[in-house]
Each structure stands twice: as structure tokens, then as C-alpha cells.
Coordinates of N, CA and C in Angstrom, one line a residue:
X1 N 27.6 -4.3 -78.1 CA 27.4 -5.4 -79.0 C 28.6 -5.5 -80.0
X2 N 29.0 -4.3 -80.5 CA 30.1 -4.3 -81.4 C 31.4 -4.9 -80.8
X3 N 31.6 -4.6 -79.5 CA 32.8 -5.2 -78.8 C 32.7 -6.7 -78.7
X4 N 31.5 -7.2 -78.5 CA 31.3 -8.7 -78.5 C 31.6 -9.3 -79.8
X5 N 31.1 -8.7 -80.9 CA 31.3 -9.1 -82.2 C 32.8 -9.1 -82.5
X6 N 33.5 -8.1 -82.1 CA 35.0 -8.0 -82.3 C 35.7 -9.1 -81.6
X7 N 35.3 -9.4 -80.4 CA 36.0 -10.5 -79.6 C 35.8 -11.8 -80.4
X8 N 34.5 -12.1 -80.8 CA 34.2 -13.3 -81.5 C 35.0 -13.4 -82.8
X9 N 35.1 -12.2 -83.5 CA 35.8 -12.2 -84.8 C 37.3 -12.5 -84.5
X10 N 37.9 -11.8 -83.5 CA 39.3 -12.0 -83.2 C 39.7 -13.4 -82.8
X11 N 38.8 -14.0 -82.0 CA 39.1 -15.4 -81.5 C 38.8 -16.5 -82.4
X12 N 37.8 -16.3 -83.2 CA 37.3 -17.4 -84.1 C 37.3 -17.1 -85.6
X13 N 36.6 -16.1 -86.0 CA 36.3 -15.9 -87.4 C 37.6 -15.6 -88.2
X14 N 38.5 -14.7 -87.6 CA 39.7 -14.3 -88.3 C 40.7 -15.5 -88.6
X15 N 40.5 -16.6 -87.9 CA 41.4 -17.8 -88.0 C 40.9 -18.8 -89.0
X16 N 39.7 -18.6 -89.6 CA 39.2 -19.5 -90.5 C 40.0 -19.4 -91.8
X17 N 40.7 -20.4 -92.3 CA 41.5 -20.3 -93.5 C 40.6 -20.3 -94.7
X18 N 41.1 -20.0 -95.8 CA 40.4 -20.0 -97.1 C 40.9 -19.0 -98.1
X19 N 41.1 -19.5 -99.3 CA 41.6 -18.6 -100.3 C 40.5 -18.1 -101.1
X20 N 40.8 -17.7 -102.4 CA 39.8 -17.2 -103.2 C 38.6 -18.1 -103.4
X21 N 37.4 -17.5 -103.4 CA 36.1 -18.2 -103.7 C 35.8 -19.3 -102.6
X22 N 36.4 -19.2 -101.4 CA 36.1 -20.2 -100.4 C 35.0 -19.7 -99.4
X23 N 34.4 -20.6 -98.7 CA 33.4 -20.3 -97.7 C 34.1 -19.5 -96.6
X24 N 35.3 -19.8 -96.2 CA 36.0 -19.1 -95.1 C 36.2 -17.7 -95.5
X25 N 36.7 -17.4 -96.7 CA 36.9 -16.0 -97.1 C 35.6 -15.2 -97.1
X26 N 34.6 -15.8 -97.6 CA 33.3 -15.1 -97.7 C 32.7 -14.8 -96.3
X27 N 32.9 -15.8 -95.4 CA 32.4 -15.6 -94.0 C 33.1 -14.5 -93.3
X28 N 34.5 -14.5 -93.5 CA 35.3 -13.5 -92.8 C 34.9 -12.1 -93.4
X29 N 34.7 -12.0 -94.7 CA 34.4 -10.7 -95.3 C 33.1 -10.2 -94.8
X30 N 32.1 -11.0 -94.6 CA 30.8 -10.5 -94.1 C 30.9 -10.0 -92.7
X31 N 31.7 -10.7 -91.9 CA 31.9 -10.3 -90.5 C 32.7 -9.0 -90.4
X32 N 33.7 -8.8 -91.3 CA 34.5 -7.6 -91.3 C 33.6 -6.4 -91.6
X33 N 32.7 -6.6 -92.5 CA 31.8 -5.5 -92.8 C 30.9 -5.2 -91.7
X34 N 30.4 -6.2 -90.9 CA 29.6 -6.0 -89.7 C 30.3 -5.2 -88.7
X35 N 31.6 -5.3 -88.6 CA 32.5 -4.6 -87.7 C 32.7 -3.1 -88.1
X36 N 32.3 -2.8 -89.3 CA 32.5 -1.4 -89.7 C 33.7 -1.2 -90.7
X37 N 34.4 -2.2 -91.1 CA 35.5 -2.1 -92.1 C 34.9 -1.8 -93.4
X38 N 35.4 -0.9 -94.2 CA 34.9 -0.6 -95.5 C 35.8 -1.4 -96.5
X39 N 35.1 -2.3 -97.2 CA 35.8 -3.2 -98.2 C 35.2 -2.9 -99.6
X40 N 36.1 -2.6 -100.5 CA 35.7 -2.5 -101.9 C 35.4 -3.8 -102.5
X41 N 35.0 -3.8 -103.8 CA 34.7 -5.0 -104.5 C 36.0 -5.9 -104.6
X42 N 35.8 -7.1 -104.3 CA 36.9 -8.1 -104.3 C 38.1 -7.8 -103.3
X43 N 37.8 -6.9 -102.4 CA 38.9 -6.6 -101.3 C 38.9 -7.8 -100.3
X44 N 40.1 -8.1 -99.8 CA 40.3 -9.2 -98.9 C 41.2 -8.9 -97.8
X45 N 40.9 -9.4 -96.6 CA 41.8 -9.3 -95.5 C 42.1 -10.8 -95.1
X46 N 43.4 -11.1 -95.2 CA 43.8 -12.5 -95.0 C 43.5 -13.1 -93.6
X47 N 43.4 -14.4 -93.6 CA 43.2 -15.1 -92.3 C 44.3 -14.8 -91.3
X48 N 44.0 -14.9 -90.0 CA 44.9 -14.7 -88.9 C 45.5 -13.3 -88.9
X49 N 44.8 -12.3 -89.5 CA 45.2 -10.9 -89.4 C 44.6 -10.4 -88.2
X50 N 45.4 -9.7 -87.4 CA 44.9 -9.0 -86.1 C 44.6 -7.6 -86.4
X51 N 43.4 -7.2 -86.1 CA 43.0 -5.8 -86.3 C 42.6 -5.2 -84.9
X52 N 43.2 -4.1 -84.6 CA 42.9 -3.4 -83.4 C 41.5 -2.9 -83.4
X53 N 40.8 -3.0 -82.2 CA 39.4 -2.6 -82.1 C 39.2 -1.1 -82.5
X54 N 40.2 -0.3 -82.2 CA 40.1 1.2 -82.4 C 40.2 1.5 -83.9
X55 N 40.6 0.6 -84.7 CA 40.9 0.9 -86.2 C 39.6 0.5 -87.0
X56 N 38.8 -0.4 -86.5 CA 37.7 -1.0 -87.2 C 37.0 -0.1 -88.2
X57 N 36.4 1.0 -87.7 CA 35.6 1.9 -88.5 C 36.5 3.0 -89.2
X58 N 37.8 2.8 -89.1 CA 38.7 3.7 -89.8 C 39.6 3.0 -90.9
X59 N 39.2 1.8 -91.2 CA 40.0 1.0 -92.1 C 39.2 0.9 -93.4
X60 N 39.8 1.4 -94.5 CA 39.2 1.4 -95.8 C 40.1 0.6 -96.8
X61 N 39.6 -0.4 -97.5 CA 40.4 -1.1 -98.4 C 39.7 -1.1 -99.8
X62 N 40.4 -0.6 -100.8 CA 39.8 -0.3 -102.1 C 39.5 -1.6 -102.9
X63 N 38.9 -1.4 -104.1 CA 38.6 -2.5 -105.0 C 39.8 -3.3 -105.4
X64 N 39.6 -4.6 -105.4 CA 40.7 -5.5 -105.9 C 42.0 -5.4 -105.1
X65 N 41.9 -5.1 -103.9 CA 43.1 -5.0 -103.0 C 43.0 -6.1 -101.9
X66 N 44.2 -6.4 -101.4 CA 44.2 -7.4 -100.3 C 45.3 -7.2 -99.3
X67 N 45.0 -7.5 -98.1 CA 46.0 -7.6 -97.0 C 46.3 -9.0 -96.8
X68 N 47.5 -9.4 -96.9 CA 47.9 -10.8 -96.7 C 47.7 -11.4 -95.4
X69 N 47.7 -12.7 -95.3 CA 47.4 -13.4 -94.0 C 48.5 -13.0 -93.0
X70 N 48.2 -13.2 -91.7 CA 49.1 -13.0 -90.6 C 49.6 -11.5 -90.5
X71 N 48.8 -10.6 -90.9 CA 49.2 -9.2 -90.8 C 48.7 -8.6 -89.5
X72 N 49.1 -7.4 -89.2 CA 48.8 -6.7 -88.0 C 48.4 -5.3 -88.3
X73 N 47.2 -4.9 -87.9 CA 46.7 -3.6 -88.1 C 46.3 -3.0 -86.8
X74 N 47.1 -1.9 -86.4 CA 46.8 -1.4 -85.0 C 46.9 0.1 -84.9
X75 N 46.4 0.6 -83.8 CA 46.5 2.0 -83.5 C 45.1 2.7 -83.5
X76 N 45.1 4.0 -83.7 CA 43.9 4.7 -83.6 C 43.6 5.6 -84.9
X77 N 44.6 5.7 -85.8 CA 44.5 6.5 -86.9 C 43.8 5.8 -88.1
X78 N 43.4 6.6 -89.1 CA 42.7 6.0 -90.3 C 43.7 5.4 -91.2
X79 N 43.3 4.2 -91.8 CA 44.2 3.5 -92.8 C 43.4 3.4 -94.0
X80 N 43.9 4.0 -95.1 CA 43.2 3.9 -96.4 C 44.2 3.2 -97.4
X81 N 43.7 2.1 -97.9 CA 44.4 1.3 -98.9 C 43.7 1.4 -100.2
X82 N 44.4 1.9 -101.3 CA 43.8 2.2 -102.6 C 43.4 1.0 -103.3
X83 N 43.2 1.2 -104.6 CA 42.7 0.1 -105.5 C 43.9 -0.7 -106.0
X84 N 43.7 -2.0 -106.3 CA 44.7 -2.9 -106.9 C 46.0 -2.9 -106.1
X85 N 45.9 -2.9 -104.8 CA 47.1 -3.0 -103.9 C 47.3 -4.4 -103.4
X86 N 48.5 -4.9 -103.6 CA 48.8 -6.2 -103.1 C 49.7 -6.1 -101.9
X87 N 49.2 -6.7 -100.8 CA 50.0 -6.7 -99.5 C 50.3 -8.2 -99.3
X88 N 51.6 -8.5 -99.3 CA 52.0 -9.9 -99.0 C 51.7 -10.2 -97.5
X89 N 52.0 -11.4 -97.1 CA 51.8 -11.8 -95.7 C 52.6 -11.0 -94.7
X90 N 52.1 -10.9 -93.5 CA 52.8 -10.4 -92.3 C 53.2 -8.9 -92.5
X91 N 52.2 -8.1 -93.0 CA 52.4 -6.6 -93.1 C 52.0 -6.1 -91.7
X92 N 52.7 -5.0 -91.3 CA 52.3 -4.3 -90.0 C 52.0 -2.9 -90.3
X93 N 50.7 -2.5 -90.0 CA 50.3 -1.1 -90.1 C 50.2 -0.5 -88.7
X94 N 51.0 0.5 -88.4 CA 51.0 1.1 -87.1 C 50.6 2.5 -87.2
X95 N 49.5 2.9 -86.6 CA 49.1 4.3 -86.6 C 49.3 5.0 -85.3
X96 N 49.8 4.4 -84.3 CA 50.1 5.0 -83.0 C 51.3 4.2 -82.4
X97 N 52.3 5.0 -82.0 CA 53.5 4.4 -81.3 C 54.2 5.4 -80.4
X98 N 55.1 5.0 -79.7 CA 55.9 5.8 -78.8 C 57.4 5.9 -79.2
X99 N 57.9 7.1 -79.3 CA 59.3 7.2 -79.6 C 60.0 7.6 -78.2
X100 N 60.9 6.7 -77.8 CA 61.5 6.9 -76.5 C 63.0 7.2 -76.7
X101 N 63.5 8.3 -76.2 CA 64.9 8.6 -76.3 C 65.3 9.4 -75.1
X102 N 66.6 9.7 -75.0 CA 67.2 10.4 -73.8 C 67.7 11.8 -74.3
X103 N 67.5 12.8 -73.6 CA 68.0 14.1 -74.0 C 69.5 14.2 -73.5
X104 N 70.1 15.4 -73.7 CA 71.5 15.6 -73.4 C 71.8 15.5 -71.9
X105 N 70.8 15.7 -71.1 CA 70.9 15.6 -69.6 C 70.6 14.2 -69.1
X106 N 70.4 13.3 -70.0 CA 70.1 11.9 -69.6 C 68.7 11.6 -69.2
X107 N 67.8 12.6 -69.4 CA 66.4 12.5 -69.1 C 65.7 11.7 -70.2
X108 N 64.8 10.8 -69.7 CA 64.1 10.0 -70.7 C 62.9 10.8 -71.2
X109 N 62.8 10.8 -72.5 CA 61.7 11.5 -73.2 C 60.8 10.5 -74.0
X110 N 59.5 10.5 -73.7 CA 58.6 9.6 -74.3 C 57.6 10.4 -75.1
X111 N 57.7 10.3 -76.4 CA 56.8 11.1 -77.3 C 55.8 10.1 -78.0
X112 N 54.5 10.4 -77.9 CA 53.5 9.6 -78.6 C 53.3 10.1 -80.0
X113 N 53.4 9.3 -80.9 CA 53.2 9.7 -82.3 C 51.9 9.0 -82.8
X114 N 51.1 9.7 -83.5 CA 49.9 9.1 -84.0 C 49.5 9.8 -85.4
X115 N 49.0 9.0 -86.3 CA 48.6 9.6 -87.6 C 48.2 8.5 -88.5
X116 N 47.5 8.8 -89.6 CA 47.0 7.9 -90.5 C 48.0 7.4 -91.5
X117 N 47.6 6.4 -92.2 CA 48.4 5.8 -93.3 C 47.5 5.7 -94.6
X118 N 48.1 6.2 -95.7 CA 47.4 6.1 -97.0 C 48.3 5.4 -98.0
X119 N 47.8 4.3 -98.6 CA 48.5 3.6 -99.6 C 47.8 3.9 -100.9
X120 N 48.5 4.4 -101.9 CA 48.0 4.8 -103.2 C 47.6 3.5 -104.0
X121 N 47.0 3.8 -105.2 CA 46.6 2.7 -106.1 C 47.8 2.0 -106.7
X122 N 47.6 0.7 -107.0 CA 48.6 -0.1 -107.7 C 49.9 -0.2 -107.0
X123 N 49.9 -0.4 -105.7 CA 51.1 -0.5 -104.9 C 51.3 -2.0 -104.5
X124 N 52.6 -2.4 -104.4 CA 52.9 -3.7 -103.9 C 53.7 -3.6 -102.6
X125 N 53.3 -4.3 -101.6 CA 54.1 -4.3 -100.3 C 54.5 -5.7 -100.1
X126 N 55.9 -5.9 -100.0 CA 56.4 -7.3 -99.8 C 56.2 -7.8 -98.4
X127 N 56.6 -9.0 -98.2 CA 56.4 -9.7 -96.9 C 57.2 -8.9 -95.8
X128 N 56.6 -8.9 -94.6 CA 57.2 -8.3 -93.4 C 57.5 -6.8 -93.5
X129 N 56.7 -6.1 -94.3 CA 56.8 -4.6 -94.3 C 56.1 -4.0 -93.1
X130 N 56.7 -3.0 -92.5 CA 56.1 -2.2 -91.4 C 55.9 -0.8 -91.9
X131 N 54.7 -0.3 -91.7 CA 54.4 1.1 -92.1 C 54.0 1.9 -90.8
X132 N 54.7 2.9 -90.6 CA 54.5 3.7 -89.3 C 53.6 4.9 -89.6
X133 N 53.2 5.6 -88.5 CA 52.2 6.7 -88.6 C 52.6 7.8 -89.6
X134 N 51.6 8.5 -90.1 CA 51.8 9.7 -91.0 C 52.6 9.4 -92.2
X135 N 52.3 8.2 -92.8 CA 53.0 7.8 -94.0 C 52.0 7.7 -95.2
X136 N 52.3 8.3 -96.3 CA 51.6 8.2 -97.6 C 52.5 7.5 -98.6
X137 N 52.0 6.4 -99.1 CA 52.8 5.7 -100.2 C 52.1 6.0 -101.5
X138 N 52.9 6.6 -102.4 CA 52.4 7.1 -103.7 C 52.0 5.9 -104.6
X139 N 51.2 6.2 -105.5 CA 50.7 5.1 -106.5 C 51.8 4.5 -107.2
X140 N 51.6 3.3 -107.6 CA 52.5 2.5 -108.5 C 53.9 2.3 -107.8
X141 N 54.0 2.3 -106.5 CA 55.2 2.1 -105.8 C 55.4 0.7 -105.4
X142 N 56.6 0.3 -105.1 CA 56.9 -1.1 -104.6 C 57.8 -0.9 -103.4
X143 N 57.3 -1.6 -102.3 CA 58.0 -1.6 -101.1 C 58.6 -3.0 -100.9
X144 N 59.9 -3.2 -100.8 CA 60.5 -4.5 -100.7 C 60.3 -5.2 -99.4
X145 N 60.4 -6.5 -99.4 CA 60.2 -7.2 -98.1 C 61.2 -6.8 -97.0
X146 N 60.7 -6.8 -95.8 CA 61.5 -6.4 -94.6 C 61.7 -4.9 -94.4
X147 N 61.1 -4.1 -95.2 CA 61.3 -2.6 -95.2 C 60.4 -2.0 -94.1
X148 N 61.0 -1.0 -93.4 CA 60.2 -0.2 -92.4 C 60.1 1.1 -93.1
X149 N 58.8 1.5 -93.3 CA 58.5 2.8 -94.0 C 58.1 3.8 -92.9
X150 N 59.0 4.8 -92.7 CA 58.8 5.8 -91.6 C 58.5 7.2 -92.1
X151 N 58.6 7.4 -93.4 CA 58.3 8.7 -94.0 C 57.6 8.4 -95.4
X152 N 56.9 9.4 -95.9 CA 56.1 9.3 -97.1 C 57.0 8.9 -98.3
X153 N 56.4 8.2 -99.2 CA 57.0 7.7 -100.4 C 56.4 8.3 -101.7
X154 N 57.1 9.0 -102.6 CA 56.5 9.6 -103.8 C 56.0 8.5 -104.7
X155 N 55.1 8.8 -105.6 CA 54.6 7.9 -106.6 C 55.8 7.2 -107.4
X156 N 55.5 6.0 -107.9 CA 56.5 5.3 -108.8 C 57.8 5.1 -108.2
X157 N 57.8 4.8 -106.9 CA 59.1 4.6 -106.1 C 59.3 3.2 -105.8
X158 N 60.6 2.8 -105.6 CA 61.0 1.5 -105.2 C 61.8 1.8 -103.9
X159 N 61.3 1.2 -102.8 CA 61.9 1.4 -101.4 C 62.3 0.0 -100.9
X160 N 63.5 0.0 -100.3 CA 63.9 -1.2 -99.6 C 64.8 -0.9 -98.4
X161 N 64.7 -1.7 -97.4 CA 65.5 -1.6 -96.2 C 65.1 -0.4 -95.3
X162 N 65.9 -0.2 -94.3 CA 65.7 0.9 -93.4 C 67.1 1.3 -92.9
X163 N 67.4 2.6 -92.7 CA 68.7 3.0 -92.3 C 68.6 3.9 -91.1
X164 N 69.7 4.1 -90.4 CA 69.7 4.9 -89.3 C 69.6 6.4 -89.8
X165 N 68.8 7.1 -89.2 CA 68.5 8.5 -89.6 C 69.4 9.5 -88.8
X166 N 69.5 9.2 -87.4 CA 70.3 10.1 -86.6 C 70.7 9.3 -85.3
X167 N 71.7 9.8 -84.7 CA 72.1 9.2 -83.4 C 71.2 9.7 -82.3
X168 N 70.5 8.8 -81.6 CA 69.5 9.2 -80.6 C 70.1 10.0 -79.5
X169 N 71.4 9.8 -79.2 CA 72.0 10.6 -78.1 C 72.4 12.0 -78.5
X170 N 72.7 12.2 -79.8 CA 73.2 13.5 -80.3 C 72.1 14.3 -80.9
X171 N 71.0 13.7 -81.4 CA 70.1 14.3 -82.2 C 68.9 15.0 -81.5

């Protein structure tokens, strides 16, 4: 039954537009709770947000927080979003992915990475931010638009961009 509700939600309910105090927002919110998502008071998941079936009962959004429209929440790990968190549109939360590289002998290595994501209280995530597995973002931090967050961020931080960490062929 839950899988059927999920399919109905994904195909129809999640696409109902509506801002604050709208019927669409209220309807989406009720359906999200039915699917097992934990939503705090005034918590919102924007329209056209895609949520992976395996994340449903592992997604917790705190009071007065919101995930902007057209976001993508996927994987199998737990995602906890604190209180008073603002997520602009098109945020991507990834709790499971594959790192593919070649060793010194030219052999392809495929490592699966999996882990939860925790966003502290009073955090702002700009448009098109991507958060990868095993990341904790400390409270009162700001993540600039277009940033890929691949490691944890201490409280009161400002993060922008993404840089090369190592040469895949040498590292």
C-alpha cells in the first residue's frame, strides 16, 4: 500500500503548486506525513521535489524549515534537517553514490559510499547546492549557490564552490 501511495504522490501530488497557506501546500504536507516523512511545525517540502522511496521514513525536517521546489532527495541514508533551515530551489541531497576511479595498474575501482546527512539549525542553502553522504553542516552556516558539499562543515561557516581535492590517477 505504501508503495502505491508513493507512486501516486510522485506522479500527481508532488506536482501540485502552491505557496504558503495554499490548498496545494496543505494537501502535499498531509500526503508526505502519510508516507512516513517527519515534518515539524510549519515545515515544507516544495512542489516538484523528487523523494526516493527508500528515504521516506528516514527524512526528518524540523520546525519552520523548508526544502525548496524542484529539489532531489535520494539514497538510503537518514537525512535530518534542523529548525529554521532555508533551502532554496533545486537542492540535491545524496545519501548513496558510487566513486569510480582507476588504480595505478589501470583497473577500474567502483566504491559505493553511503551515509546520512545532518543540517544544523539556522542554516541557509543556496540554489543548486548538492550535499553528498556523511556530511554534517553546523548550525548558523551558509552554503552558497552551486556549491557541492562533500565533507562536514563546522558551525558558523560560509562555504562556496568546490575544488579539486586530488588527482584521481595519482591519488
